[in-house]
Amino acid sequence: AQTVTQSQPEMSVQEAETVTLSCTYDTSESDYYLFWYKQPPSRQMILVIRQEAYKQQNATENRFSVNFQKAAKSFSLKISDSQLGDAAMYFCAYDPTGNQFYFGTGTSLTVIP
Amino acid sequence: DTGVSQNPRHKITKRGQNVTFRCDPISEHNRLYWYRQTLGQGPEFLTYFQNEAQLEKSRLLSDRFSAERPKGSFSTLEIQRTEQGDSAMYLCASTTLGGHETQYFGPGTRLLVL
């Protein structure tokens, strides 16, 4: 079974500080994709960042970056210079086949002004 | 590009009733996915279409659930004889043809079965 684990149900960060959200996954595949999605309260999920497993370089998107450790099956999200608008649920998703995503249970991020 | 839309946004029904949800994907997106999200959980895959063909169904999709995408554009998800356990957010996503593409999600339909 494909499983994605987000071990931090809730996290908080001071505005302008940095926070890291963790994600681990279980797989026997060598080629797959990983995603972080953001779900603001009562709003739709939007893509934050995407990582291809065969690429060694960690993906970066403005203030968002990942630490992808393939051997450890770890895919953490770092948010730098946190802003109030970053407050949301963050979901890690694993895509082994291109046919469906497997999501973790999410991390609720609070940004403290 | 108006994004993925879903209707209705909210639905309250009584146990035993049938409900139908609609999803309009981003135009020209070939693939369309349905997920279910319960409180405190991440979305769980239900089924997906490539054009009008339903290619994969989760074992979560019981016989009471049926999905269609008759012309390869919008899709409907019907739940027959609803049960309280069906209460959840039903999410639709679409993407272009090809593996591992980013899925674009709609706002969801929140179903409450009384």
PDB file of C-alpha atoms in Angstrom:
ATOM      1  CA  ALA A   1       0.000   0.000   0.000  1.00  0.00           C
ATOM      2  CA  GLN A   2       1.118   3.505  -0.759  1.00  0.00           C
ATOM      3  CA  THR A   3       1.281   5.643   2.356  1.00  0.00           C
ATOM      4  CA  VAL A   4       2.192   9.243   2.999  1.00  0.00           C
ATOM      5  CA  THR A   5       2.837  10.389   6.543  1.00  0.00           C
ATOM      6  CA  GLN A   6       2.722  13.925   7.812  1.00  0.00           C
ATOM      7  CA  SER A   7       3.663  13.652  11.466  1.00  0.00           C
ATOM      8  CA  GLN A   8       2.909  17.257  12.421  1.00  0.00           C
ATOM      9  CA  PRO A   9      -0.857  17.850  12.627  1.00  0.00           C
ATOM     10  CA  GLU A  10      -0.273  21.487  13.586  1.00  0.00           C
ATOM     11  CA  MET A  11       2.595  23.913  13.290  1.00  0.00           C
ATOM     12  CA  SER A  12       2.985  27.591  14.017  1.00  0.00           C
ATOM     13  CA  VAL A  13       5.510  30.152  12.894  1.00  0.00           C
ATOM     14  CA  GLN A  14       6.158  33.789  13.622  1.00  0.00           C
ATOM     15  CA  GLU A  15       5.643  36.116  10.695  1.00  0.00           C
ATOM     16  CA  ALA A  16       8.889  36.565   8.706  1.00  0.00           C
ATOM     17  CA  GLU A  17      10.419  33.426  10.239  1.00  0.00           C
ATOM     18  CA  THR A  18      11.125  30.073   8.608  1.00  0.00           C
ATOM     19  CA  VAL A  19       9.203  26.849   9.165  1.00  0.00           C
ATOM     20  CA  THR A  20       9.693  23.309   7.886  1.00  0.00           C
ATOM     21  CA  LEU A  21       6.868  20.843   7.369  1.00  0.00           C
ATOM     22  CA  SER A  22       7.770  17.170   7.231  1.00  0.00           C
ATOM     23  CA  CYS A  23       6.526  14.396   4.968  1.00  0.00           C
ATOM     24  CA  THR A  24       7.627  10.796   4.571  1.00  0.00           C
ATOM     25  CA  TYR A  25       6.301   8.227   2.155  1.00  0.00           C
ATOM     26  CA  ASP A  26       6.499   4.529   1.575  1.00  0.00           C
ATOM     27  CA  THR A  27       7.309   3.198  -1.876  1.00  0.00           C
ATOM     28  CA  SER A  28       9.173   0.559  -3.805  1.00  0.00           C
ATOM     29  CA  GLU A  29       9.137   2.636  -6.982  1.00  0.00           C
ATOM     30  CA  SER A  30      12.213   4.372  -8.318  1.00  0.00           C
ATOM     31  CA  ASP A  31      10.451   6.958 -10.461  1.00  0.00           C
ATOM     32  CA  TYR A  32       7.658   9.058  -9.065  1.00  0.00           C
ATOM     33  CA  TYR A  33       6.630  12.621  -8.355  1.00  0.00           C
ATOM     34  CA  LEU A  34       5.979  14.462  -5.127  1.00  0.00           C
ATOM     35  CA  PHE A  35       3.867  17.537  -4.518  1.00  0.00           C
ATOM     36  CA  TRP A  36       3.001  19.983  -1.795  1.00  0.00           C
ATOM     37  CA  TYR A  37      -0.471  21.503  -1.940  1.00  0.00           C
ATOM     38  CA  LYS A  38      -1.900  24.342   0.136  1.00  0.00           C
ATOM     39  CA  GLN A  39      -5.563  24.429   1.159  1.00  0.00           C
ATOM     40  CA  PRO A  40      -6.595  27.774   2.711  1.00  0.00           C
ATOM     41  CA  PRO A  41      -9.735  27.750   4.868  1.00  0.00           C
ATOM     42  CA  SER A  42     -12.830  27.250   2.712  1.00  0.00           C
ATOM     43  CA  ARG A  43     -10.805  27.607  -0.461  1.00  0.00           C
ATOM     44  CA  GLN A  44      -9.548  25.194  -3.059  1.00  0.00           C
ATOM     45  CA  MET A  45      -6.247  23.387  -3.019  1.00  0.00           C
ATOM     46  CA  ILE A  46      -3.462  24.978  -4.974  1.00  0.00           C
ATOM     47  CA  LEU A  47      -0.052  23.663  -5.924  1.00  0.00           C
ATOM     48  CA  VAL A  48       2.875  24.947  -3.917  1.00  0.00           C
ATOM     49  CA  ILE A  49       5.758  22.965  -5.347  1.00  0.00           C
ATOM     50  CA  ARG A  50       6.501  19.818  -7.376  1.00  0.00           C
ATOM     51  CA  GLN A  51       9.523  17.472  -7.299  1.00  0.00           C
ATOM     52  CA  GLU A  52      10.520  14.747  -9.738  1.00  0.00           C
ATOM     53  CA  ALA A  53      12.198  11.843  -7.985  1.00  0.00           C
ATOM     54  CA  TYR A  54      14.852  11.297 -10.635  1.00  0.00           C
ATOM     55  CA  LYS A  55      16.080  14.874 -10.249  1.00  0.00           C
ATOM     56  CA  GLN A  56      18.762  15.310  -7.620  1.00  0.00           C
ATOM     57  CA  GLN A  57      18.235  19.044  -7.316  1.00  0.00           C
ATOM     58  CA  ASN A  58      15.683  20.182  -4.763  1.00  0.00           C
ATOM     59  CA  ALA A  59      12.802  22.177  -6.200  1.00  0.00           C
ATOM     60  CA  THR A  60      12.449  25.844  -5.279  1.00  0.00           C
ATOM     61  CA  GLU A  61       9.585  28.239  -5.868  1.00  0.00           C
ATOM     62  CA  ASN A  62      10.197  31.716  -4.482  1.00  0.00           C
ATOM     63  CA  ARG A  63       9.929  31.430  -0.669  1.00  0.00           C
ATOM     64  CA  PHE A  64       9.122  27.727  -0.847  1.00  0.00           C
ATOM     65  CA  SER A  65      11.731  25.016  -1.163  1.00  0.00           C
ATOM     66  CA  VAL A  66      11.933  21.306  -0.509  1.00  0.00           C
ATOM     67  CA  ASN A  67      14.486  19.004   1.037  1.00  0.00           C
ATOM     68  CA  PHE A  68      14.101  15.775  -0.920  1.00  0.00           C
ATOM     69  CA  GLN A  69      15.947  12.801   0.537  1.00  0.00           C
ATOM     70  CA  LYS A  70      15.177   9.883  -1.784  1.00  0.00           C
ATOM     71  CA  ALA A  71      16.948   7.183   0.199  1.00  0.00           C
ATOM     72  CA  ALA A  72      15.201   8.263   3.375  1.00  0.00           C
ATOM     73  CA  LYS A  73      11.878   8.704   1.515  1.00  0.00           C
ATOM     74  CA  SER A  74      11.543  12.152   2.982  1.00  0.00           C
ATOM     75  CA  PHE A  75      10.123  15.265   1.350  1.00  0.00           C
ATOM     76  CA  SER A  76       9.981  18.292   3.643  1.00  0.00           C
ATOM     77  CA  LEU A  77       8.743  21.763   2.740  1.00  0.00           C
ATOM     78  CA  LYS A  78      10.549  24.875   3.933  1.00  0.00           C
ATOM     79  CA  ILE A  79       8.715  28.181   3.952  1.00  0.00           C
ATOM     80  CA  SER A  80      10.984  31.178   4.347  1.00  0.00           C
ATOM     81  CA  ASP A  81       9.943  34.686   5.382  1.00  0.00           C
ATOM     82  CA  SER A  82       6.509  33.404   6.409  1.00  0.00           C
ATOM     83  CA  GLN A  83       3.565  35.643   5.620  1.00  0.00           C
ATOM     84  CA  LEU A  84       0.055  35.787   7.058  1.00  0.00           C
ATOM     85  CA  GLY A  85      -1.266  34.478   3.751  1.00  0.00           C
ATOM     86  CA  ASP A  86       0.699  31.266   4.211  1.00  0.00           C
ATOM     87  CA  ALA A  87      -1.704  30.146   6.923  1.00  0.00           C
ATOM     88  CA  ALA A  88      -3.450  27.038   5.588  1.00  0.00           C
ATOM     89  CA  MET A  89      -3.536  23.254   5.584  1.00  0.00           C
ATOM     90  CA  TYR A  90      -0.581  21.822   3.729  1.00  0.00           C
ATOM     91  CA  PHE A  91      -0.823  18.413   2.107  1.00  0.00           C
ATOM     92  CA  CYS A  92       2.016  16.298   0.834  1.00  0.00           C
ATOM     93  CA  ALA A  93       1.096  14.120  -2.150  1.00  0.00           C
ATOM     94  CA  TYR A  94       2.849  11.183  -3.793  1.00  0.00           C
ATOM     95  CA  ASP A  95       2.266  10.207  -7.428  1.00  0.00           C
ATOM     96  CA  PRO A  96       3.823   6.889  -8.520  1.00  0.00           C
ATOM     97  CA  THR A  97       1.927   6.223 -11.722  1.00  0.00           C
ATOM     98  CA  GLY A  98       0.454   9.475 -12.997  1.00  0.00           C
ATOM     99  CA  ASN A  99      -3.008   8.037 -12.382  1.00  0.00           C
ATOM    100  CA  GLN A 100      -3.758   9.170  -8.838  1.00  0.00           C
ATOM    101  CA  PHE A 101      -2.282  11.046  -5.924  1.00  0.00           C
ATOM    102  CA  TYR A 102      -1.813   9.661  -2.435  1.00  0.00           C
ATOM    103  CA  PHE A 103      -2.167  12.391   0.164  1.00  0.00           C
ATOM    104  CA  GLY A 104      -1.001  12.697   3.729  1.00  0.00           C
ATOM    105  CA  THR A 105      -3.301  13.813   6.520  1.00  0.00           C
ATOM    106  CA  GLY A 106      -2.091  17.387   6.344  1.00  0.00           C
ATOM    107  CA  THR A 107      -0.377  19.951   8.569  1.00  0.00           C
ATOM    108  CA  SER A 108      -2.290  22.993   9.740  1.00  0.00           C
ATOM    109  CA  LEU A 109       0.026  26.003   9.656  1.00  0.00           C
ATOM    110  CA  THR A 110      -0.681  29.062  11.776  1.00  0.00           C
ATOM    111  CA  VAL A 111       1.250  32.265  11.150  1.00  0.00           C
ATOM    112  CA  ILE A 112       1.562  34.503  14.193  1.00  0.00           C
ATOM    113  CA  PRO A 113       1.721  38.247  13.495  1.00  0.00           C
TER     114      PRO A 113
ATOM    115  CA  ASP B   1      -8.862  29.689 -18.067  1.00  0.00           C
ATOM    116  CA  THR B   2     -11.578  29.831 -15.429  1.00  0.00           C
ATOM    117  CA  GLY B   3     -10.323  26.960 -13.325  1.00  0.00           C
ATOM    118  CA  VAL B   4     -12.122  23.846 -12.187  1.00  0.00           C
ATOM    119  CA  SER B   5     -15.669  24.491 -11.035  1.00  0.00           C
ATOM    120  CA  GLN B   6     -17.971  22.278  -8.985  1.00  0.00           C
ATOM    121  CA  ASN B   7     -21.676  22.480  -8.296  1.00  0.00           C
ATOM    122  CA  PRO B   8     -23.322  22.596  -5.920  1.00  0.00           C
ATOM    123  CA  ARG B   9     -20.868  23.872  -3.345  1.00  0.00           C
ATOM    124  CA  HIS B  10     -22.954  22.534  -0.485  1.00  0.00           C
ATOM    125  CA  LYS B  11     -25.581  19.800  -0.311  1.00  0.00           C
ATOM    126  CA  ILE B  12     -27.644  18.654   2.637  1.00  0.00           C
ATOM    127  CA  THR B  13     -29.711  15.539   2.139  1.00  0.00           C
ATOM    128  CA  LYS B  14     -31.525  12.922   4.139  1.00  0.00           C
ATOM    129  CA  ARG B  15     -30.264   9.401   4.455  1.00  0.00           C
ATOM    130  CA  GLY B  16     -31.509   7.229   1.625  1.00  0.00           C
ATOM    131  CA  GLN B  17     -31.786  10.032  -0.931  1.00  0.00           C
ATOM    132  CA  ASN B  18     -29.788  10.204  -4.139  1.00  0.00           C
ATOM    133  CA  VAL B  19     -27.455  13.115  -4.875  1.00  0.00           C
ATOM    134  CA  THR B  20     -25.540  14.183  -7.957  1.00  0.00           C
ATOM    135  CA  PHE B  21     -22.546  16.480  -8.168  1.00  0.00           C
ATOM    136  CA  ARG B  22     -21.104  18.132 -11.222  1.00  0.00           C
ATOM    137  CA  CYS B  23     -17.526  19.021 -12.101  1.00  0.00           C
ATOM    138  CA  ASP B  24     -16.418  21.228 -14.982  1.00  0.00           C
ATOM    139  CA  PRO B  25     -12.684  20.827 -15.591  1.00  0.00           C
ATOM    140  CA  ILE B  26     -10.317  23.320 -17.114  1.00  0.00           C
ATOM    141  CA  SER B  27     -11.089  23.345 -20.810  1.00  0.00           C
ATOM    142  CA  GLU B  28      -9.013  20.955 -22.869  1.00  0.00           C
ATOM    143  CA  HIS B  29      -7.859  19.030 -19.812  1.00  0.00           C
ATOM    144  CA  ASN B  30      -8.151  15.397 -20.789  1.00  0.00           C
ATOM    145  CA  ARG B  31      -7.982  13.865 -17.361  1.00  0.00           C
ATOM    146  CA  LEU B  32     -10.502  14.341 -14.596  1.00  0.00           C
ATOM    147  CA  TYR B  33     -10.259  12.958 -11.073  1.00  0.00           C
ATOM    148  CA  TRP B  34     -12.652  12.590  -8.154  1.00  0.00           C
ATOM    149  CA  TYR B  35     -11.451  12.525  -4.554  1.00  0.00           C
ATOM    150  CA  ARG B  36     -13.223  12.385  -1.218  1.00  0.00           C
ATOM    151  CA  GLN B  37     -11.962  14.288   1.810  1.00  0.00           C
ATOM    152  CA  THR B  38     -13.289  13.692   5.313  1.00  0.00           C
ATOM    153  CA  LEU B  39     -12.616  15.917   8.292  1.00  0.00           C
ATOM    154  CA  GLY B  40      -9.013  15.763   9.437  1.00  0.00           C
ATOM    155  CA  GLN B  41      -7.902  13.650   6.504  1.00  0.00           C
ATOM    156  CA  GLY B  42      -6.256  14.235   3.181  1.00  0.00           C
ATOM    157  CA  PRO B  43      -8.134  13.624  -0.060  1.00  0.00           C
ATOM    158  CA  GLU B  44      -8.647   9.978  -1.029  1.00  0.00           C
ATOM    159  CA  PHE B  45      -8.793   8.926  -4.658  1.00  0.00           C
ATOM    160  CA  LEU B  46     -12.135   7.673  -5.957  1.00  0.00           C
ATOM    161  CA  THR B  47     -11.845   7.461  -9.739  1.00  0.00           C
ATOM    162  CA  TYR B  48     -10.437   9.115 -12.826  1.00  0.00           C
ATOM    163  CA  PHE B  49     -11.328   9.610 -16.479  1.00  0.00           C
ATOM    164  CA  GLN B  50      -9.210  10.059 -19.530  1.00  0.00           C
ATOM    165  CA  ASN B  51     -11.513  11.832 -21.945  1.00  0.00           C
ATOM    166  CA  GLU B  52     -14.794   9.908 -21.619  1.00  0.00           C
ATOM    167  CA  ALA B  53     -13.230   6.624 -20.489  1.00  0.00           C
ATOM    168  CA  GLN B  54     -13.264   5.761 -16.800  1.00  0.00           C
ATOM    169  CA  LEU B  55      -9.848   4.130 -16.388  1.00  0.00           C
ATOM    170  CA  GLU B  56      -9.515   3.454 -12.690  1.00  0.00           C
ATOM    171  CA  LYS B  57     -11.805   3.112  -9.702  1.00  0.00           C
ATOM    172  CA  SER B  58     -10.853   2.867  -6.048  1.00  0.00           C
ATOM    173  CA  ARG B  59     -12.312   0.158  -3.860  1.00  0.00           C
ATOM    174  CA  LEU B  60     -13.706   3.106  -1.883  1.00  0.00           C
ATOM    175  CA  LEU B  61     -16.159   3.576  -4.741  1.00  0.00           C
ATOM    176  CA  SER B  62     -18.943   1.266  -3.654  1.00  0.00           C
ATOM    177  CA  ASP B  63     -21.784   0.133  -5.905  1.00  0.00           C
ATOM    178  CA  ARG B  64     -23.823   3.109  -4.702  1.00  0.00           C
ATOM    179  CA  PHE B  65     -21.376   5.491  -6.380  1.00  0.00           C
ATOM    180  CA  SER B  66     -21.290   6.067 -10.106  1.00  0.00           C
ATOM    181  CA  ALA B  67     -19.356   8.590 -12.139  1.00  0.00           C
ATOM    182  CA  GLU B  68     -19.706   9.585 -15.751  1.00  0.00           C
ATOM    183  CA  ARG B  69     -18.026  11.858 -18.226  1.00  0.00           C
ATOM    184  CA  PRO B  70     -20.179  11.337 -21.299  1.00  0.00           C
ATOM    185  CA  LYS B  71     -18.593  13.766 -23.745  1.00  0.00           C
ATOM    186  CA  GLY B  72     -15.171  14.013 -22.239  1.00  0.00           C
ATOM    187  CA  SER B  73     -15.880  17.438 -20.800  1.00  0.00           C
ATOM    188  CA  PHE B  74     -17.853  17.792 -17.547  1.00  0.00           C
ATOM    189  CA  SER B  75     -18.316  14.889 -15.147  1.00  0.00           C
ATOM    190  CA  THR B  76     -21.006  13.870 -12.690  1.00  0.00           C
ATOM    191  CA  LEU B  77     -20.696  11.847  -9.519  1.00  0.00           C
ATOM    192  CA  GLU B  78     -23.889  10.262  -8.243  1.00  0.00           C
ATOM    193  CA  ILE B  79     -24.398   8.689  -4.847  1.00  0.00           C
ATOM    194  CA  GLN B  80     -27.470   6.520  -4.487  1.00  0.00           C
ATOM    195  CA  ARG B  81     -29.165   5.711  -1.176  1.00  0.00           C
ATOM    196  CA  THR B  82     -26.889   8.046   0.752  1.00  0.00           C
ATOM    197  CA  GLU B  83     -25.603   7.036   4.168  1.00  0.00           C
ATOM    198  CA  GLN B  84     -24.304   9.208   6.990  1.00  0.00           C
ATOM    199  CA  GLY B  85     -20.815   7.904   6.282  1.00  0.00           C
ATOM    200  CA  ASP B  86     -20.960   9.549   2.865  1.00  0.00           C
ATOM    201  CA  SER B  87     -20.758  12.972   4.512  1.00  0.00           C
ATOM    202  CA  ALA B  88     -17.537  14.495   3.210  1.00  0.00           C
ATOM    203  CA  MET B  89     -16.063  17.016   0.812  1.00  0.00           C
ATOM    204  CA  TYR B  90     -16.016  15.708  -2.754  1.00  0.00           C
ATOM    205  CA  LEU B  91     -13.174  17.189  -4.768  1.00  0.00           C
ATOM    206  CA  CYS B  92     -12.675  17.224  -8.487  1.00  0.00           C
ATOM    207  CA  ALA B  93      -9.358  17.816 -10.213  1.00  0.00           C
ATOM    208  CA  SER B  94      -8.229  17.975 -13.807  1.00  0.00           C
ATOM    209  CA  THR B  95      -4.982  17.833 -15.692  1.00  0.00           C
ATOM    210  CA  THR B  96      -3.595  17.557 -19.171  1.00  0.00           C
ATOM    211  CA  LEU B  97      -2.905  14.193 -20.731  1.00  0.00           C
ATOM    212  CA  GLY B  98       0.315  12.634 -19.637  1.00  0.00           C
ATOM    213  CA  GLY B  99       1.656  11.160 -16.475  1.00  0.00           C
ATOM    214  CA  HIS B 100       2.608  12.981 -13.324  1.00  0.00           C
ATOM    215  CA  GLU B 101       1.130  16.307 -14.290  1.00  0.00           C
ATOM    216  CA  THR B 102      -0.010  18.801 -11.680  1.00  0.00           C
ATOM    217  CA  GLN B 103      -3.644  18.283 -10.767  1.00  0.00           C
ATOM    218  CA  TYR B 104      -5.760  21.431 -10.559  1.00  0.00           C
ATOM    219  CA  PHE B 105      -8.473  21.189  -7.955  1.00  0.00           C
ATOM    220  CA  GLY B 106     -11.943  22.636  -7.767  1.00  0.00           C
ATOM    221  CA  PRO B 107     -13.463  24.144  -4.622  1.00  0.00           C
ATOM    222  CA  GLY B 108     -15.288  20.934  -3.757  1.00  0.00           C
ATOM    223  CA  THR B 109     -18.854  19.973  -2.906  1.00  0.00           C
ATOM    224  CA  ARG B 110     -19.515  19.534   0.787  1.00  0.00           C
ATOM    225  CA  LEU B 111     -22.112  16.844   1.423  1.00  0.00           C
ATOM    226  CA  LEU B 112     -23.938  16.426   4.713  1.00  0.00           C
ATOM    227  CA  VAL B 113     -26.192  13.407   5.092  1.00  0.00           C
ATOM    228  CA  LEU B 114     -28.669  13.700   7.951  1.00  0.00           C
TER     229      LEU B 114
END
